[in-house]
C-alpha atoms as one frame of an Amber mdcrd trajectory, in Angstrom:
protein
  20.286 124.066  58.420  17.212 125.670  56.905  17.566 129.030  58.612  15.150
 131.786  59.498  15.021 135.066  57.627  16.481 136.913  60.594  19.346 134.454
  60.980  20.231 134.817  57.318  20.202 138.587  57.636  22.652 138.476  60.541
  24.836 135.648  59.274  28.369 136.624  58.306  29.606 134.195  55.685  33.168
 133.006  55.399  35.002 133.768  52.186  34.463 131.274  49.394  37.864 129.576
  49.617  37.617 129.092  53.390  34.266 127.353  52.982  35.767 124.868  50.554
  38.903 124.444  52.656  36.730 123.549  55.640  34.886 121.025  53.511  38.120
 119.250  52.573  39.475 119.524  56.118  36.416 117.700  57.434  36.226 115.135
  54.611  39.738 114.619  53.165  39.386 110.890  52.460  35.954 111.310  50.924
  37.161 114.171  48.724  40.127 112.124  47.513  37.950 109.064  46.854  35.688
 111.129  44.614  38.106 113.432  42.799  41.141 111.136  42.559  39.928 107.525
  42.985  43.095 106.163  41.357  44.932 106.706  44.642  43.232 103.969  46.675
  42.914 101.773  43.605  46.701 101.744  43.289  47.943 102.016  46.864  45.227
 100.612  49.112  43.475 102.325  51.990  44.493 105.627  53.538  45.975 105.023
  56.985  46.875 108.595  57.933  46.165 112.150  56.782  48.208 115.286  57.470
  47.344 118.839  56.502  50.345 120.777  55.296  50.147 124.221  56.848  53.210
 125.787  55.287  52.688 128.803  53.063  53.921 128.486  49.499  57.037 130.398
  48.559  56.351 133.837  47.149  57.979 134.257  43.785  57.037 137.931  43.898
  55.787 140.138  46.717  52.460 140.643  44.956  51.815 136.914  44.513  48.584
 136.233  46.437  46.709 133.825  44.203  48.187 130.728  45.840  46.235 131.355
  49.033  43.526 129.047  47.714  45.845 126.034  47.563  45.605 123.353  50.247
  48.143 120.506  50.341  47.052 117.271  52.044  49.553 114.493  52.764  48.076
 110.979  52.574  49.820 107.857  53.880  48.618 104.634  52.227  48.821 101.047
  53.432  51.225 100.176  50.604  53.751 102.714  51.927  52.973 105.328  49.293
  53.060 109.010  50.228  50.720 111.225  48.226  50.807 114.991  48.570  47.504
 116.139  47.121  47.600 119.795  46.187  44.058 121.130  45.809  43.201 124.556
  44.473  39.646 125.930  44.549  38.748 128.447  41.853  35.461 130.329  41.599
  36.875 132.692  38.963  38.739 130.952  36.157  40.251 134.279  35.121  42.355
 134.254  38.287  43.761 130.798  37.652  47.358 130.502  36.467  48.838 127.164
  35.474  52.295 128.724  35.754  51.804 129.621  39.413  50.386 126.171  40.046
  53.503 124.675  38.451  55.768 126.751  40.702  53.866 125.715  43.811  53.942
 122.067  42.718  57.717 122.096  42.259  58.133 123.854  45.620  56.248 120.999
  47.279  58.205 118.399  45.335  61.370 119.931  46.739  59.977 120.068  50.286
  58.561 116.510  50.185  60.898 114.488  47.935  59.467 111.162  49.153  55.901
 112.052  48.185  54.123 111.912  44.855  52.678 115.397  44.347  49.347 115.477
  42.505  48.051 118.985  41.686  44.274 119.236  41.369  42.082 122.224  40.526
  38.375 122.308  41.334  36.524 125.020  39.412  33.323 125.906  41.252  31.692
 128.657  39.173  28.174 127.918  37.928  28.327 128.851  34.258  29.311 127.442
  30.916  32.683 128.409  29.535  33.213 129.608  26.003  36.897 128.867  26.362
  38.580 126.464  28.757  41.651 127.156  30.847  45.120 125.917  29.973  45.378
 122.360  31.277  48.940 121.363  30.432  52.375 122.748  29.594  54.675 120.957
  27.195  58.153 121.765  25.913  59.906 119.359  23.550  62.496 119.411  20.782
  62.412 116.386  18.497  62.586 113.382  20.827  63.919 115.368  23.734  61.276
 116.257  26.339  62.172 119.260  28.470  58.956 119.751  30.403  55.495 118.286
  30.688  53.111 119.481  33.376  49.421 118.799  33.865  46.962 118.695  36.726
  43.739 116.912  37.624  40.957 119.110  36.246  37.440 119.185  37.683  34.619
 121.612  36.904  31.522 121.130  39.044  29.143 122.735  36.565  30.120 120.172
  33.918  28.583 117.463  36.100  24.898 116.572  35.935  23.580 116.591  39.503
  21.082 113.802  38.816  23.929 111.443  37.891  25.271 111.746  41.447  22.107
 111.108  43.464  23.222 107.567  44.330  26.848 108.358  45.175  27.206 107.834
  48.931  29.845 110.449  49.547  29.174 113.489  51.784  31.353 115.764  49.642
  29.281 114.869  46.590  26.022 115.484  48.462  27.177 118.868  49.731  28.250
 119.978  46.257  25.156 118.777  44.368  23.676 122.315  44.137  26.917 123.519
  42.504  26.455 121.009  39.684  24.273 121.431  36.617  20.530 120.746  36.723
  17.318 121.857  35.049  15.364 124.692  36.618  12.464 122.397  37.489  14.870
 120.005  39.264  16.196 122.616  41.672  14.153 121.711  44.766  14.730 117.996
  44.195  18.498 118.543  43.878  18.606 120.455  47.153  16.431 117.826  48.843
  18.800 115.112  47.625  21.719 117.093  49.040  19.990 117.452  52.414  18.830
 113.868  52.742  22.035 112.320  51.442  24.127 114.392  53.814  21.849 113.568
  56.757  22.254 109.843  56.109  26.048 109.994  55.880  27.314 112.306  58.627
  26.838 113.198  62.285  24.225 115.749  63.321  26.980 118.270  64.044  28.446
 118.018  60.556  24.957 118.009  59.059  24.104 121.303  60.760  27.419 122.767
  59.622  27.214 121.793  55.972  23.517 122.239  55.407  24.344 125.936  55.836
  26.967 125.463  53.114  24.264 123.984  50.862  21.880 126.857  51.645  24.551
 129.432  50.876  25.686 128.078  47.526  22.176 127.121  46.416  20.933 130.619
  47.271  17.758 129.327  48.917  15.067 131.957  49.510  12.336 131.987  52.158
   9.586 130.653  49.888  11.881 127.905  48.645  12.561 126.939  52.246   8.891
 126.176  52.764   8.663 124.270  49.482  11.773 122.305  50.385  10.410 121.433
  53.804   7.142 120.247  52.250   9.116 118.036  49.859  11.062 116.513  52.746
   7.899 115.823  54.755   6.083 114.201  51.826   8.786 111.656  50.944   8.909
 108.428  52.953  12.668 108.142  52.547  13.145 111.459  54.350  10.932 110.736
  57.371  13.868 110.744  59.798  15.172 114.022  58.395  11.761 115.698  58.669
  11.548 114.537  62.286  15.023 115.941  62.949  14.015 119.265  61.422  10.895
 119.417  63.575  12.908 118.619  66.682  15.278 121.462  65.895  12.387 123.880
  65.572  13.234 124.608  61.984   9.690 124.391  60.684   8.717 127.252  62.953
  11.792 129.134  61.841  10.801 128.817  58.204   7.305 130.144  58.865   8.671
 133.024  60.928  11.050 133.919  58.126   8.203 134.017  55.613   6.111 136.157
  57.983   8.929 138.663  58.444   9.459 138.833  54.689   5.729 139.422  54.102
   5.672 142.298  56.600   8.689 143.916  54.999   7.205 143.596  51.509   3.942
 145.267  52.570   5.709 148.193  54.232   8.145 148.582  51.326   5.307 148.718
  48.789   3.431 151.289  50.871   6.527 153.488  51.023   7.180 153.058  47.327
   3.615 154.013  46.386   2.728 156.629  48.986   5.956 157.861  50.544   6.097
 158.136  54.323   4.014 155.507  56.133   2.399 156.506  59.465   4.025 154.867
  62.471   0.728 153.338  63.652   0.291 151.508  60.349   3.837 150.131  60.527
   3.204 148.976  64.105  -0.066 147.285  63.146   1.581 145.394  60.294   4.526
 144.335  62.456   2.184 143.046  65.182   0.417 140.753  62.708   1.738 137.183
  62.584  -1.103 135.565  60.640  -0.024 134.812  57.063  -3.580 134.905  55.716
  -4.132 138.376  57.159  -0.775 139.565  55.862  -1.707 138.218  52.446  -4.914
 140.253  52.509  -2.897 143.367  53.437  -0.542 142.695  50.545  -3.441 142.474
  48.094  -4.800 145.752  49.434  -1.564 147.731  49.181  -1.132 146.912  45.500
  -4.720 147.939  44.688  -5.621 150.945  46.857  -5.297 154.495  45.544  -4.499
 156.063  48.904  -3.010 154.915  52.184  -6.210 155.947  53.995  -8.062 153.189
  52.100  -6.073 150.471  53.873  -8.350 148.375  56.105  -6.943 146.368  59.009
  -8.478 143.330  60.694
């Protein structure tokens, strides 16, 4: 949800991989439909989903990089078993195709009746000068000894605007991790909010709008701009009403007020050193944004703290 400044200050975020694991735990079918659509095209609808909790075998005591892997076992209506091995990588430098191969063969041994499909989702938001290794191949003349590849996805290679009309909650949640122009940023986040609101329950919306906020890095001023965008669009009328009912509009304003107070006091300390306690108290008691704005203009112009005039 669009959170207040104070809530964001106190919020303790889960590690990156746990956030993405939770996303796939809540939306396994939707994730599969988007990232590996061939499954349902070939084997029909998913009739059951199991999350494989076993830890991968350690091939050395220092092997920790496989903690990001999450196997999901899908049962399809045409009797096919698919073991979908998903790895989330924010840092491509930590990815190893050789470790992924070992984990894949471990799962093939543990689930001989299932088709194991390894998939890697790279989530970093930057262009790569050099890609990662995407397949292994060993062959002598016509004799093939080994061929291994995985399903490769890089979010930042996707243009967010191309996915506005995809009715999939996983896609909506991950829109801010895709590529977009700077001037499209607020619209991308609004599309993520509104699309998610239309597709999931209020509980899941509240949960994953925080995910969107976190990975989009939304600041207090952007929160207000985003809320204004939501209010102004007819297609987001229900969402704006939901936000009002949750008291979020007030939370946004309070966050901006708290930020303004902090900025004024910080500038005073930076320019003049110690700030008298009475001045700090007066600023902190002020909740009018127009008055705080006038204080801000004063503190960047005055030559001495005694020149500050309060209303």
